Amino acid sequence: MATVLSVSGSPSASSRTNRLLRHLDRRLTAQGHEVVPLDVRTIPAEALLGADFGHPAIVEATELVARADGVVVGTPVYKASYSGVLKALLDLLPQYALAGKTVLPLATGGTVAHVLAIDYALRPVLGSMGADHVVPGWFTLDKDITVHEDGSLTLAPAAGEALGQVVDRFSAALGYRPVLAAAG
């Protein structure tokens, strides 16, 4: 159906944010979308911090954004804002890299004090990059995400339900319409 770029802005390989995104990727894949994961932490630091627009990893990230119909942007919240590695990547993308795209902002953090980071820190940047539609995002508390030793993830029931609805709205904005079972 649509191609979705799923961007993890976490600097940690074992982060809840990264695992949550990959969990949600599976839901989008089940809805018929092609999902392409991008972990910003895998882009060489010298390319990000040196603003090396010609570095192959930056060129590839730019091409992935260009090919996507929709973009999910996930980040942990630090100091009431999105991560520095995510900021570094967004700064290297073309000014209107998100033009024609539907975008879903997601964030994780340790306290509800950071819940507005999506609307006051991340959403304005995504809008300034030309996103056609930034759907309502979602903030998930770290305590609602349990990562098991085998790498699997469990969400607190209320968080899981809310995230499912958010992802389904994003999917609908991309043109997917779930088939609902007839009441009977």
Tab-separated table of N, CA, C and O in Angstrom, residues 10-122:
chain	number	residue	atom	x	y	z
A	10	SER	N	16.582	7.410	18.815
A	10	SER	CA	17.243	7.066	20.076
A	10	SER	C	18.722	6.798	19.845
A	10	SER	O	19.094	6.109	18.903
A	11	PRO	N	19.576	7.311	20.731
A	11	PRO	CA	21.005	7.023	20.609
A	11	PRO	C	21.389	5.646	21.150
A	11	PRO	O	22.527	5.223	21.005
A	12	SER	N	20.441	4.925	21.721
A	12	SER	CA	20.723	3.632	22.355
A	12	SER	C	20.131	2.473	21.562
A	12	SER	O	18.960	2.508	21.168
A	13	ALA	N	20.934	1.448	21.367
A	13	ALA	CA	20.469	0.252	20.644
A	13	ALA	C	19.399	-0.506	21.416
A	13	ALA	O	18.550	-1.169	20.830
A	14	SER	N	19.434	-0.433	22.719
A	14	SER	CA	18.496	-1.205	23.534
A	14	SER	C	17.371	-0.342	24.108
A	14	SER	O	16.731	-0.725	25.077
A	15	SER	N	17.110	0.785	23.498
A	15	SER	CA	16.135	1.726	24.056
A	15	SER	C	14.703	1.235	23.917
A	15	SER	O	14.361	0.484	22.997
A	16	ARG	N	13.885	1.699	24.813
A	16	ARG	CA	12.451	1.411	24.727
A	16	ARG	C	11.859	2.059	23.476
A	16	ARG	O	10.978	1.502	22.839
A	17	THR	N	12.341	3.244	23.148
A	17	THR	CA	11.837	3.948	21.974
A	17	THR	C	12.041	3.109	20.720
A	17	THR	O	11.118	2.916	19.926
A	18	ASN	N	13.253	2.619	20.527
A	18	ASN	CA	13.565	1.817	19.355
A	18	ASN	C	12.701	0.560	19.319
A	18	ASN	O	12.118	0.215	18.289
A	19	ARG	N	12.596	-0.124	20.425
A	19	ARG	CA	11.803	-1.361	20.463
A	19	ARG	C	10.319	-1.082	20.246
A	19	ARG	O	9.616	-1.854	19.604
A	20	LEU	N	9.845	0.036	20.778
A	20	LEU	CA	8.445	0.413	20.563
A	20	LEU	C	8.180	0.669	19.078
A	20	LEU	O	7.179	0.196	18.532
A	21	LEU	N	9.075	1.373	18.424
A	21	LEU	CA	8.896	1.628	16.997
A	21	LEU	C	8.859	0.330	16.201
A	21	LEU	O	8.010	0.165	15.316
A	22	ARG	N	9.762	-0.581	16.496
A	22	ARG	CA	9.786	-1.836	15.742
A	22	ARG	C	8.523	-2.653	16.013
A	22	ARG	O	8.020	-3.352	15.128
A	23	HIS	N	7.983	-2.541	17.219
A	23	HIS	CA	6.708	-3.180	17.561
A	23	HIS	C	5.578	-2.585	16.706
A	23	HIS	O	4.755	-3.315	16.145
A	24	LEU	N	5.558	-1.272	16.596
A	24	LEU	CA	4.519	-0.607	15.806
A	24	LEU	C	4.715	-0.844	14.310
A	24	LEU	O	3.744	-0.885	13.553
A	25	ASP	N	5.973	-1.010	13.894
A	25	ASP	CA	6.251	-1.342	12.484
A	25	ASP	C	5.506	-2.606	12.077
A	25	ASP	O	4.979	-2.699	10.962
A	26	ARG	N	5.473	-3.578	12.981
A	26	ARG	CA	4.792	-4.839	12.665
A	26	ARG	C	3.292	-4.615	12.437
A	26	ARG	O	2.679	-5.243	11.570
A	27	ARG	N	2.705	-3.719	13.190
A	27	ARG	CA	1.275	-3.417	13.004
A	27	ARG	C	1.055	-2.781	11.623
A	27	ARG	O	0.111	-3.134	10.919
A	28	LEU	N	1.926	-1.852	11.259
A	28	LEU	CA	1.797	-1.212	9.954
A	28	LEU	C	2.019	-2.210	8.821
A	28	LEU	O	1.324	-2.169	7.800
A	29	THR	N	2.975	-3.109	8.994
A	29	THR	CA	3.229	-4.144	7.989
A	29	THR	C	2.002	-5.041	7.836
A	29	THR	O	1.606	-5.385	6.716
A	30	ALA	N	1.380	-5.400	8.957
A	30	ALA	CA	0.180	-6.242	8.919
A	30	ALA	C	-0.978	-5.546	8.205
A	30	ALA	O	-1.869	-6.207	7.681
A	31	GLN	N	-0.939	-4.223	8.169
A	31	GLN	CA	-1.981	-3.453	7.486
A	31	GLN	C	-1.661	-3.270	6.002
A	31	GLN	O	-2.384	-2.571	5.296
A	32	GLY	N	-0.570	-3.885	5.556
A	32	GLY	CA	-0.248	-3.870	4.137
A	32	GLY	C	0.783	-2.853	3.702
A	32	GLY	O	1.068	-2.726	2.513
A	33	HIS	N	1.353	-2.115	4.640
A	33	HIS	CA	2.360	-1.112	4.278
A	33	HIS	C	3.748	-1.743	4.233
A	33	HIS	O	4.042	-2.677	4.974
A	34	GLU	N	4.584	-1.192	3.386
A	34	GLU	CA	5.998	-1.554	3.397
A	34	GLU	C	6.664	-0.624	4.402
A	34	GLU	O	6.569	0.607	4.270
A	35	VAL	N	7.298	-1.190	5.413
A	35	VAL	CA	7.938	-0.387	6.447
A	35	VAL	C	9.445	-0.537	6.345
A	35	VAL	O	9.966	-1.646	6.315
A	36	VAL	N	10.119	0.604	6.299
A	36	VAL	CA	11.578	0.643	6.226
A	36	VAL	C	12.086	1.280	7.517
A	36	VAL	O	11.808	2.458	7.770
A	37	PRO	N	12.808	0.520	8.358
A	37	PRO	CA	13.325	1.099	9.594
A	37	PRO	C	14.611	1.884	9.352
A	37	PRO	O	15.436	1.506	8.520
A	38	LEU	N	14.767	2.985	10.081
A	38	LEU	CA	15.999	3.768	10.052
A	38	LEU	C	16.342	4.132	11.493
A	38	LEU	O	15.608	4.880	12.137
A	39	ASP	N	17.439	3.587	11.994
A	39	ASP	CA	17.928	3.912	13.334
A	39	ASP	C	19.008	4.968	13.177
A	39	ASP	O	20.102	4.675	12.679
A	40	VAL	N	18.714	6.193	13.580
A	40	VAL	CA	19.649	7.300	13.391
A	40	VAL	C	20.994	7.001	14.047
A	40	VAL	O	22.035	7.384	13.527
A	41	ARG	N	20.990	6.259	15.144
A	41	ARG	CA	22.231	5.954	15.848
A	41	ARG	C	23.216	5.165	14.985
A	41	ARG	O	24.397	5.122	15.284
A	42	THR	N	22.743	4.544	13.905
A	42	THR	CA	23.636	3.775	13.036
A	42	THR	C	24.343	4.648	12.002
A	42	THR	O	25.258	4.186	11.330
A	43	ILE	N	23.920	5.896	11.879
A	43	ILE	CA	24.599	6.823	10.968
A	43	ILE	C	25.878	7.287	11.660
A	43	ILE	O	25.845	7.688	12.831
A	44	PRO	N	27.009	7.232	10.976
A	44	PRO	CA	28.272	7.619	11.619
A	44	PRO	C	28.218	9.024	12.227
A	44	PRO	O	27.735	9.972	11.587
A	45	ALA	N	28.712	9.130	13.443
A	45	ALA	CA	28.702	10.409	14.159
A	45	ALA	C	29.423	11.504	13.375
A	45	ALA	O	28.981	12.657	13.369
A	46	GLU	N	30.514	11.145	12.718
A	46	GLU	CA	31.257	12.172	11.974
A	46	GLU	C	30.419	12.752	10.834
A	46	GLU	O	30.560	13.925	10.490
A	47	ALA	N	29.520	11.954	10.266
A	47	ALA	CA	28.644	12.454	9.207
A	47	ALA	C	27.580	13.374	9.793
A	47	ALA	O	27.304	14.449	9.244
A	48	LEU	N	26.983	12.961	10.910
A	48	LEU	CA	25.942	13.771	11.548
A	48	LEU	C	26.499	15.063	12.119
A	48	LEU	O	25.999	16.153	11.839
A	49	LEU	N	27.540	14.946	12.934
A	49	LEU	CA	28.070	16.121	13.640
A	49	LEU	C	28.912	17.022	12.750
A	49	LEU	O	29.037	18.216	13.009
A	50	GLY	N	29.482	16.443	11.690
A	50	GLY	CA	30.269	17.230	10.756
A	50	GLY	C	29.444	17.792	9.615
A	50	GLY	O	29.985	18.418	8.703
A	51	ALA	N	28.131	17.564	9.650
A	51	ALA	CA	27.221	18.045	8.610
A	51	ALA	C	27.733	17.684	7.217
A	51	ALA	O	27.784	18.502	6.312
A	52	ASP	N	28.077	16.411	7.071
A	52	ASP	CA	28.616	15.912	5.809
A	52	ASP	C	27.473	15.464	4.907
A	52	ASP	O	27.109	14.289	4.865
A	53	PHE	N	26.907	16.406	4.178
A	53	PHE	CA	25.759	16.141	3.312
A	53	PHE	C	26.056	15.091	2.248
A	53	PHE	O	25.160	14.424	1.772
A	54	GLY	N	27.326	14.945	1.876
A	54	GLY	CA	27.705	13.994	0.839
A	54	GLY	C	28.057	12.615	1.353
A	54	GLY	O	28.305	11.699	0.570
A	55	HIS	N	28.065	12.439	2.671
A	55	HIS	CA	28.393	11.129	3.240
A	55	HIS	C	27.347	10.115	2.758
A	55	HIS	O	26.143	10.411	2.749
A	56	PRO	N	27.792	8.923	2.359
A	56	PRO	CA	26.845	7.918	1.843
A	56	PRO	C	25.665	7.630	2.788
A	56	PRO	O	24.542	7.419	2.318
A	57	ALA	N	25.887	7.636	4.090
A	57	ALA	CA	24.788	7.359	5.032
A	57	ALA	C	23.767	8.499	5.044
A	57	ALA	O	22.563	8.252	5.179
A	58	ILE	N	24.223	9.729	4.886
A	58	ILE	CA	23.312	10.879	4.841
A	58	ILE	C	22.558	10.875	3.517
A	58	ILE	O	21.347	11.116	3.465
A	59	VAL	N	23.262	10.588	2.437
A	59	VAL	CA	22.619	10.501	1.121
A	59	VAL	C	21.543	9.412	1.147
A	59	VAL	O	20.423	9.621	0.664
A	60	GLU	N	21.875	8.257	1.730
A	60	GLU	CA	20.900	7.167	1.807
A	60	GLU	C	19.687	7.561	2.647
A	60	GLU	O	18.540	7.301	2.262
A	61	ALA	N	19.908	8.195	3.800
A	61	ALA	CA	18.794	8.622	4.651
A	61	ALA	C	17.900	9.614	3.904
A	61	ALA	O	16.666	9.530	3.975
A	62	THR	N	18.506	10.520	3.174
A	62	THR	CA	17.750	11.504	2.395
A	62	THR	C	16.913	10.805	1.334
A	62	THR	O	15.744	11.157	1.115
A	63	GLU	N	17.490	9.807	0.683
A	63	GLU	CA	16.753	9.046	-0.337
A	63	GLU	C	15.607	8.246	0.278
A	63	GLU	O	14.528	8.145	-0.318
A	64	LEU	N	15.826	7.681	1.471
A	64	LEU	CA	14.754	6.936	2.141
A	64	LEU	C	13.572	7.848	2.452
A	64	LEU	O	12.412	7.465	2.267
A	65	VAL	N	13.871	9.052	2.929
A	65	VAL	CA	12.802	10.019	3.215
A	65	VAL	C	12.068	10.368	1.926
A	65	VAL	O	10.836	10.402	1.888
A	66	ALA	N	12.817	10.603	0.860
A	66	ALA	CA	12.208	10.996	-0.417
A	66	ALA	C	11.278	9.915	-0.956
A	66	ALA	O	10.225	10.230	-1.527
A	67	ARG	N	11.625	8.648	-0.775
A	67	ARG	CA	10.821	7.535	-1.304
A	67	ARG	C	9.596	7.221	-0.455
A	67	ARG	O	8.672	6.552	-0.912
A	68	ALA	N	9.571	7.678	0.778
A	68	ALA	CA	8.487	7.318	1.702
A	68	ALA	C	7.216	8.120	1.433
A	68	ALA	O	7.267	9.290	1.072
A	69	ASP	N	6.092	7.455	1.625
A	69	ASP	CA	4.798	8.131	1.585
A	69	ASP	C	4.464	8.716	2.953
A	69	ASP	O	3.797	9.735	3.066
A	70	GLY	N	4.924	8.017	3.992
A	70	GLY	CA	4.696	8.438	5.365
A	70	GLY	C	5.933	8.202	6.189
A	70	GLY	O	6.763	7.350	5.852
A	71	VAL	N	6.054	8.964	7.269
A	71	VAL	CA	7.216	8.850	8.139
A	71	VAL	C	6.741	8.803	9.589
A	71	VAL	O	5.963	9.660	10.018
A	72	VAL	N	7.198	7.784	10.303
A	72	VAL	CA	6.989	7.717	11.749
A	72	VAL	C	8.301	8.184	12.369
A	72	VAL	O	9.368	7.685	12.025
A	73	VAL	N	8.223	9.166	13.259
A	73	VAL	CA	9.410	9.698	13.915
A	73	VAL	C	9.265	9.445	15.399
A	73	VAL	O	8.377	9.994	16.043
A	74	GLY	N	10.143	8.599	15.943
A	74	GLY	CA	10.104	8.276	17.360
A	74	GLY	C	11.358	8.763	18.054
A	74	GLY	O	12.457	8.656	17.501
A	75	THR	N	11.183	9.281	19.250
A	75	THR	CA	12.318	9.805	20.002
A	75	THR	C	12.101	9.674	21.498
A	75	THR	O	10.975	9.813	21.982
A	76	PRO	N	13.178	9.425	22.224
A	76	PRO	CA	13.074	9.596	23.669
A	76	PRO	C	13.088	11.103	23.944
A	76	PRO	O	13.592	11.877	23.119
A	77	VAL	N	12.521	11.490	25.056
A	77	VAL	CA	12.539	12.902	25.436
A	77	VAL	C	13.636	13.110	26.478
A	77	VAL	O	13.682	12.425	27.497
A	78	TYR	N	14.519	14.039	26.150
A	78	TYR	CA	15.592	14.441	27.061
A	78	TYR	C	15.480	15.948	27.262
A	78	TYR	O	15.377	16.695	26.291
A	79	LYS	N	15.512	16.405	28.493
A	79	LYS	CA	15.467	17.842	28.786
A	79	LYS	C	14.303	18.528	28.068
A	79	LYS	O	14.452	19.598	27.477
A	80	ALA	N	13.158	17.882	28.060
A	80	ALA	CA	11.913	18.400	27.488
A	80	ALA	C	11.955	18.564	25.969
A	80	ALA	O	11.183	19.316	25.397
A	81	SER	N	12.838	17.840	25.285
A	81	SER	CA	12.915	17.930	23.836
A	81	SER	C	13.294	16.581	23.236
A	81	SER	O	13.634	15.646	23.954
A	82	TYR	N	13.255	16.520	21.925
A	82	TYR	CA	13.631	15.293	21.241
A	82	TYR	C	15.150	15.136	21.263
A	82	TYR	O	15.882	16.057	21.604
A	83	SER	N	15.618	13.965	20.876
A	83	SER	CA	17.042	13.643	21.022
A	83	SER	C	17.931	14.454	20.087
A	83	SER	O	17.523	14.879	19.003
A	84	GLY	N	19.161	14.622	20.511
A	84	GLY	CA	20.145	15.348	19.713
A	84	GLY	C	20.492	14.648	18.411
A	84	GLY	O	20.714	15.305	17.393
A	85	VAL	N	20.541	13.305	18.429
A	85	VAL	CA	20.867	12.598	17.183
A	85	VAL	C	19.752	12.781	16.154
A	85	VAL	O	20.024	12.914	14.963
A	86	LEU	N	18.511	12.822	16.620
A	86	LEU	CA	17.401	13.076	15.701
A	86	LEU	C	17.511	14.493	15.145
A	86	LEU	O	17.360	14.711	13.939
A	87	LYS	N	17.795	15.451	16.001
A	87	LYS	CA	17.966	16.844	15.566
A	87	LYS	C	19.070	16.945	14.516
A	87	LYS	O	18.920	17.634	13.496
A	88	ALA	N	20.185	16.249	14.757
A	88	ALA	CA	21.304	16.293	13.811
A	88	ALA	C	20.865	15.779	12.436
A	88	ALA	O	21.214	16.371	11.411
A	89	LEU	N	20.096	14.688	12.413
A	89	LEU	CA	19.632	14.157	11.129
A	89	LEU	C	18.659	15.124	10.464
A	89	LEU	O	18.793	15.430	9.267
A	90	LEU	N	17.682	15.605	11.205
A	90	LEU	CA	16.694	16.511	10.620
A	90	LEU	C	17.364	17.746	10.037
A	90	LEU	O	16.946	18.258	8.991
A	91	ASP	N	18.417	18.228	10.684
A	91	ASP	CA	19.150	19.396	10.180
A	91	ASP	C	19.835	19.126	8.851
A	91	ASP	O	20.088	20.058	8.083
A	92	LEU	N	20.155	17.873	8.567
A	92	LEU	CA	20.870	17.535	7.329
A	92	LEU	C	19.947	17.186	6.169
A	92	LEU	O	20.399	17.071	5.033
A	93	LEU	N	18.676	17.015	6.448
A	93	LEU	CA	17.719	16.721	5.380
A	93	LEU	C	17.362	18.017	4.653
A	93	LEU	O	17.452	19.101	5.224
A	94	PRO	N	16.952	17.919	3.389
A	94	PRO	CA	16.542	19.130	2.666
A	94	PRO	C	15.423	19.861	3.403
A	94	PRO	O	14.618	19.245	4.116
A	95	GLN	N	15.350	21.176	3.206
A	95	GLN	CA	14.379	22.028	3.905
A	95	GLN	C	12.957	21.474	3.832
A	95	GLN	O	12.250	21.469	4.821
A	96	TYR	N	12.544	21.004	2.672
A	96	TYR	CA	11.173	20.507	2.518
A	96	TYR	C	11.152	19.004	2.273
A	96	TYR	O	10.345	18.495	1.489
A	97	ALA	N	11.983	18.295	2.991
A	97	ALA	CA	12.100	16.836	2.831
A	97	ALA	C	10.793	16.110	3.127
A	97	ALA	O	10.574	15.017	2.619
A	98	LEU	N	9.925	16.708	3.932
A	98	LEU	CA	8.680	16.032	4.307
A	98	LEU	C	7.476	16.496	3.495
A	98	LEU	O	6.342	16.090	3.782
A	99	ALA	N	7.718	17.306	2.468
A	99	ALA	CA	6.620	17.763	1.610
A	99	ALA	C	5.958	16.544	0.964
A	99	ALA	O	6.628	15.634	0.479
A	100	GLY	N	4.633	16.527	1.000
A	100	GLY	CA	3.886	15.424	0.422
A	100	GLY	C	3.789	14.209	1.319
A	100	GLY	O	3.248	13.187	0.917
A	101	LYS	N	4.292	14.305	2.534
A	101	LYS	CA	4.330	13.166	3.454
A	101	LYS	C	3.310	13.334	4.586
A	101	LYS	O	3.009	14.437	5.021
A	102	THR	N	2.851	12.188	5.070
A	102	THR	CA	2.078	12.134	6.306
A	102	THR	C	3.054	11.688	7.386
A	102	THR	O	3.823	10.753	7.176
A	103	VAL	N	3.038	12.364	8.528
A	103	VAL	CA	4.034	12.108	9.564
A	103	VAL	C	3.341	11.811	10.892
A	103	VAL	O	2.384	12.498	11.272
A	104	LEU	N	3.868	10.810	11.585
A	104	LEU	CA	3.394	10.440	12.917
A	104	LEU	C	4.528	10.646	13.918
A	104	LEU	O	5.518	9.920	13.879
A	105	PRO	N	4.420	11.645	14.805
A	105	PRO	CA	5.440	11.831	15.841
A	105	PRO	C	5.106	11.006	17.090
A	105	PRO	O	3.968	11.000	17.556
A	106	LEU	N	6.114	10.308	17.607
A	106	LEU	CA	5.966	9.519	18.823
A	106	LEU	C	7.120	9.849	19.761
A	106	LEU	O	8.233	10.129	19.300
A	107	ALA	N	6.852	9.782	21.053
A	107	ALA	CA	7.917	10.037	22.025
A	107	ALA	C	7.738	9.137	23.237
A	107	ALA	O	6.628	8.692	23.540
A	108	THR	N	8.844	8.873	23.895
A	108	THR	CA	8.837	8.122	25.145
A	108	THR	C	9.602	8.933	26.181
A	108	THR	O	10.471	9.730	25.840
A	109	GLY	N	9.252	8.706	27.442
A	109	GLY	CA	9.958	9.415	28.501
A	109	GLY	C	9.540	8.930	29.867
A	109	GLY	O	8.572	8.176	30.008
A	110	GLY	N	10.265	9.378	30.845
A	110	GLY	CA	10.074	8.899	32.202
A	110	GLY	C	9.010	9.599	33.004
A	110	GLY	O	8.630	9.116	34.069
A	111	THR	N	8.515	10.733	32.539
A	111	THR	CA	7.542	11.486	33.324
A	111	THR	C	6.543	12.194	32.413
A	111	THR	O	6.892	12.623	31.308
A	112	VAL	N	5.318	12.342	32.904
A	112	VAL	CA	4.293	13.041	32.126
A	112	VAL	C	4.636	14.519	31.951
A	112	VAL	O	4.032	15.200	31.130
A	113	ALA	N	5.618	15.013	32.684
A	113	ALA	CA	6.047	16.402	32.519
A	113	ALA	C	6.574	16.658	31.106
A	113	ALA	O	6.639	17.793	30.657
A	114	HIS	N	6.941	15.587	30.390
A	114	HIS	CA	7.493	15.737	29.043
A	114	HIS	C	6.471	15.484	27.927
A	114	HIS	O	6.825	15.482	26.759
A	115	VAL	N	5.217	15.303	28.299
A	115	VAL	CA	4.203	14.926	27.316
A	115	VAL	C	4.041	15.977	26.207
A	115	VAL	O	3.733	15.637	25.069
A	116	LEU	N	4.295	17.229	26.490
A	116	LEU	CA	4.108	18.274	25.487
A	116	LEU	C	5.299	18.440	24.553
A	116	LEU	O	5.260	19.263	23.639
A	117	ALA	N	6.342	17.646	24.752
A	117	ALA	CA	7.525	17.744	23.886
A	117	ALA	C	7.170	17.493	22.422
A	117	ALA	O	7.770	18.089	21.526
A	118	ILE	N	6.197	16.637	22.175
A	118	ILE	CA	5.788	16.383	20.791
A	118	ILE	C	5.230	17.657	20.172
A	118	ILE	O	5.636	18.066	19.087
A	119	ASP	N	4.304	18.309	20.869
A	119	ASP	CA	3.632	19.472	20.293
A	119	ASP	C	4.476	20.741	20.292
A	119	ASP	O	4.335	21.568	19.398
A	120	TYR	N	5.345	20.893	21.277
A	120	TYR	CA	6.104	22.139	21.377
A	120	TYR	C	7.534	22.049	20.857
A	120	TYR	O	8.148	23.076	20.586
A	121	ALA	N	8.063	20.864	20.707
A	121	ALA	CA	9.437	20.726	20.223
A	121	ALA	C	9.487	20.049	18.852
A	121	ALA	O	10.098	20.560	17.921
A	122	LEU	N	8.835	18.895	18.725
A	122	LEU	CA	8.978	18.106	17.501
A	122	LEU	C	8.034	18.541	16.376
A	122	LEU	O	8.452	18.710	15.230
